[in-house]
Amino acid sequence: MGEREQVRPLAPAADRQSSDEEGASRHRKKRNRKCCVFIAAIFVILVVAIVVMRFTAFRVKDPIIKMNGVTVTQLELTSGTIPKPGLNMSLIAEYVSV
C-alpha cells in the first residue's frame, strides 16, 4: 500500500502577520494614543481659557448713568391716521456716566 502524504492547506496571506506588521501595528497604536492625548489636552486648555475669560473679561456690569437734563426739541401729534394715533418726539438728553 502506498502511503498518502498528508496535505496541509496554506493559510491566506491576510491572516498571517509578519514581525514587521506587528511592529507597525504597535507604532500605529502608540501614535493614535499620543494624538488622543494631544486633542484632549487642547480641549482642556480651551475650556479653562473660556471659563477664565467668562469670569474676568466678559463680566457685564449695569452702567450707572445720571441725567443732568432733558430738552424736547420737536413734538408732533398725529391723530388722523388709520392704524393708531401716535406721537413723534425728539429729545436731547445730557447725562454723566459714572
XYZ file of N, CA and C in Angstrom:
294
model
N 0.824 -1.166 0.000
C 0.000 0.000 0.000
C 0.874 1.237 0.000
N 0.356 2.139 -0.764
C 1.102 3.368 -0.833
C 0.665 4.333 0.274
N 1.626 4.887 0.935
C 1.266 5.836 1.985
C 0.939 7.170 1.351
N -0.150 7.727 1.831
C -0.538 9.039 1.313
C 0.146 10.117 2.118
N 0.578 11.087 1.413
C 1.195 12.227 2.088
C 0.082 13.185 2.518
N 0.114 13.534 3.782
C -0.936 14.430 4.298
C -0.652 15.851 3.813
N -1.699 16.457 3.264
C -1.544 17.791 2.691
C -2.191 18.798 3.629
N -1.450 19.855 3.957
C -1.999 20.932 4.775
C -2.337 22.098 3.866
N -3.526 22.690 4.039
C -3.848 23.855 3.205
C -3.038 25.062 3.665
N -2.689 25.889 2.724
C -1.945 27.095 3.048
C -2.887 28.136 3.655
N -2.408 28.802 4.660
C -3.222 29.858 5.280
C -3.212 31.079 4.371
N -4.339 31.800 4.306
C -4.359 33.012 3.483
C -3.339 34.027 3.991
N -2.785 34.783 3.064
C -1.730 35.734 3.415
C -2.250 36.833 4.334
N -3.518 37.149 4.255
C -4.057 38.226 5.077
C -4.125 37.837 6.553
N -4.229 36.557 6.844
C -4.336 36.122 8.231
C -2.990 36.080 8.936
N -1.936 35.899 8.180
C -0.616 35.833 8.789
C -0.064 37.234 8.990
N 0.604 37.437 10.101
C 1.260 38.717 10.347
C 2.749 38.478 10.481
N 3.486 39.299 9.814
C 4.929 39.194 9.961
C 5.359 40.057 11.138
N 6.574 39.934 11.523
C 7.067 40.711 12.657
C 7.072 42.199 12.325
N 7.249 42.555 11.037
C 7.216 43.968 10.642
C 5.824 44.554 10.835
N 4.793 43.785 10.508
C 3.419 44.267 10.662
C 3.061 44.434 12.128
N 3.544 43.547 12.984
C 3.278 43.675 14.413
C 3.914 44.943 14.963
N 5.134 45.222 14.554
C 5.817 46.441 14.989
C 5.101 47.679 14.486
N 4.624 47.635 13.236
C 3.894 48.777 12.673
C 2.571 48.963 13.399
N 1.936 47.868 13.771
C 0.669 47.949 14.498
C 0.871 48.601 15.864
N 1.938 48.208 16.555
C 2.235 48.829 17.854
C 2.553 50.313 17.694
N 3.306 50.640 16.650
C 3.657 52.042 16.394
C 2.396 52.863 16.099
N 1.487 52.293 15.315
C 0.237 52.981 14.983
C -0.603 53.208 16.240
N -0.675 52.202 17.119
C -1.438 52.348 18.363
C -0.834 53.428 19.252
N 0.490 53.450 19.323
C 1.169 54.454 20.142
C 0.922 55.851 19.577
N 0.965 55.986 18.240
C 0.731 57.270 17.595
C -0.722 57.718 17.810
N -1.675 56.787 17.714
C -3.080 57.126 17.952
C -3.297 57.574 19.393
N -2.643 56.918 20.334
C -2.772 57.290 21.745
C -2.221 58.701 21.970
N -1.062 59.009 21.365
C -0.482 60.348 21.506
C -1.406 61.404 20.915
N -2.017 61.093 19.787
C -2.930 62.026 19.135
C -4.149 62.295 20.027
N -4.701 61.255 20.621
C -5.860 61.422 21.511
C -5.498 62.246 22.741
N -4.324 62.011 23.305
C -3.883 62.784 24.472
C -3.694 64.250 24.080
N -3.129 64.501 22.920
C -2.923 65.868 22.445
C -4.256 66.593 22.249
N -5.220 65.933 21.624
C -6.535 66.541 21.401
C -7.236 66.806 22.733
N -7.147 65.880 23.678
C -7.759 66.078 24.987
C -7.106 67.247 25.729
N -5.786 67.374 25.624
C -5.089 68.484 26.284
C -5.502 69.822 25.682
N -5.612 69.901 24.375
C -6.059 71.136 23.716
C -7.481 71.479 24.163
N -8.346 70.484 24.228
C -9.729 70.700 24.670
C -9.773 71.238 26.099
N -8.983 70.668 26.995
C -8.951 71.128 28.387
C -8.431 72.564 28.468
N -7.398 72.885 27.704
C -6.858 74.250 27.703
C -7.900 75.238 27.198
N -8.645 74.883 26.149
C -9.689 75.770 25.629
C -10.803 75.985 26.654
N -11.210 74.938 27.340
C -12.268 75.064 28.342
C -11.803 75.965 29.484
N -10.579 75.788 29.941
C -10.054 76.628 31.020
C -9.976 78.085 30.565
N -9.526 78.331 29.326
C -9.444 79.702 28.819
C -10.824 80.342 28.723
N -11.817 79.604 28.277
C -13.173 80.138 28.170
C -13.730 80.464 29.546
N -13.515 79.593 30.517
C -14.019 79.849 31.879
C -13.340 81.073 32.480
N -12.030 81.196 32.302
C -11.308 82.358 32.837
C -11.811 83.646 32.182
N -11.976 83.630 30.860
C -12.475 84.826 30.165
C -13.892 85.169 30.587
N -14.696 84.169 30.836
C -16.095 84.399 31.242
C -16.153 85.147 32.571
N -15.313 84.772 33.508
C -15.377 85.376 34.832
C -14.511 86.622 34.981
N -13.716 86.973 33.992
C -12.900 88.180 34.091
C -13.293 89.210 33.042
N -12.985 88.965 31.806
C -13.168 89.974 30.757
C -14.619 90.137 30.334
N -15.412 89.090 30.365
C -16.772 89.163 29.863
C -17.807 89.401 30.962
N -17.372 89.826 32.126
C -18.322 90.106 33.190
C -18.986 91.446 32.883
N -20.294 91.438 32.707
C -21.033 92.631 32.319
C -21.644 93.250 33.560
N -21.417 94.545 33.721
C -21.989 95.272 34.841
C -23.019 96.253 34.295
N -24.031 96.534 35.079
C -25.013 97.542 34.692
C -24.378 98.915 34.817
N -24.542 99.759 33.791
C -23.939 101.090 33.863
C -24.709 101.995 34.832
N -23.983 102.909 35.443
C -24.606 103.906 36.329
C -24.616 105.217 35.549
N -25.809 105.727 35.265
C -25.952 106.945 34.471
C -26.773 107.943 35.262
N -26.277 109.175 35.331
C -27.022 110.267 35.965
C -27.349 111.285 34.880
N -28.599 111.691 34.819
C -29.018 112.642 33.796
C -29.042 114.046 34.385
N -28.457 114.996 33.658
C -28.469 116.396 34.075
C -29.719 117.119 33.590
N -30.205 116.743 32.425
C -31.381 117.415 31.907
C -31.864 116.788 30.618
N -33.146 117.057 30.283
C -33.761 116.570 29.059
C -34.449 117.748 28.394
N -34.252 117.930 27.084
C -34.878 119.013 26.335
C -35.679 118.405 25.192
N -36.951 118.818 25.048
C -37.793 118.373 23.944
C -37.592 119.362 22.803
N -37.122 118.858 21.633
C -36.862 119.752 20.503
C -37.982 119.731 19.474
N -38.684 118.641 19.337
C -39.743 118.556 18.339
C -40.847 117.671 18.882
N -42.084 118.129 18.773
C -43.222 117.365 19.283
C -44.328 117.443 18.254
N -44.760 116.299 17.741
C -45.839 116.239 16.764
C -46.861 115.224 17.234
N -48.124 115.616 17.196
C -49.211 114.689 17.486
C -49.875 114.328 16.168
N -49.984 113.052 15.868
C -50.641 112.592 14.650
C -51.915 111.877 15.058
N -53.060 112.535 14.815
C -54.321 111.957 15.274
C -55.200 111.498 14.131
N -54.901 111.818 12.893
C -55.770 111.467 11.786
C -55.367 110.189 11.080
N -54.467 109.398 11.625
C -54.015 108.184 10.945
C -54.968 107.039 11.197
N -54.994 106.099 10.263
C -55.932 104.978 10.345
C -55.499 103.933 11.377
N -54.228 103.453 11.382
C -53.927 102.372 12.330
C -54.048 102.810 13.784
N -53.291 103.818 14.190
C -53.322 104.257 15.587
C -52.897 105.712 15.630
N -53.451 106.448 16.533
C -52.916 107.791 16.735
C -51.528 107.673 17.341
N -50.663 108.630 17.029
C -49.304 108.499 17.519
C -48.703 109.805 17.982
N -47.472 109.702 18.401
C -46.721 110.830 18.926
C -45.308 110.729 18.380
N -44.804 111.825 17.812
C -43.441 111.876 17.310
C -42.708 112.926 18.129
N -41.612 112.522 18.789
C -40.923 113.432 19.693
C -39.416 113.248 19.551
N -38.678 114.334 19.564
C -37.222 114.289 19.580
C -36.736 114.881 20.892
N -35.764 114.214 21.498
C -35.249 114.633 22.794
C -33.743 114.834 22.722
N -33.250 115.731 23.528
C -31.811 115.881 23.747
C -31.595 115.663 25.244
N -30.763 114.678 25.559
C -30.510 114.365 26.956
C -29.051 114.613 27.278
N -28.810 115.233 28.416
C -27.461 115.444 28.912
C -27.264 114.491 30.077
N -26.250 113.661 29.955
C -26.006 112.680 31.022
C -24.530 112.615 31.364
N -24.293 112.091 32.533
C -22.935 111.872 33.017
C -22.849 110.395 33.402
N -21.919 109.685 32.798
C -21.760 108.285 33.168
C -20.716 108.218 34.270
N -21.013 107.411 35.274
C -20.140 107.329 36.443
C -19.404 106.016 36.425
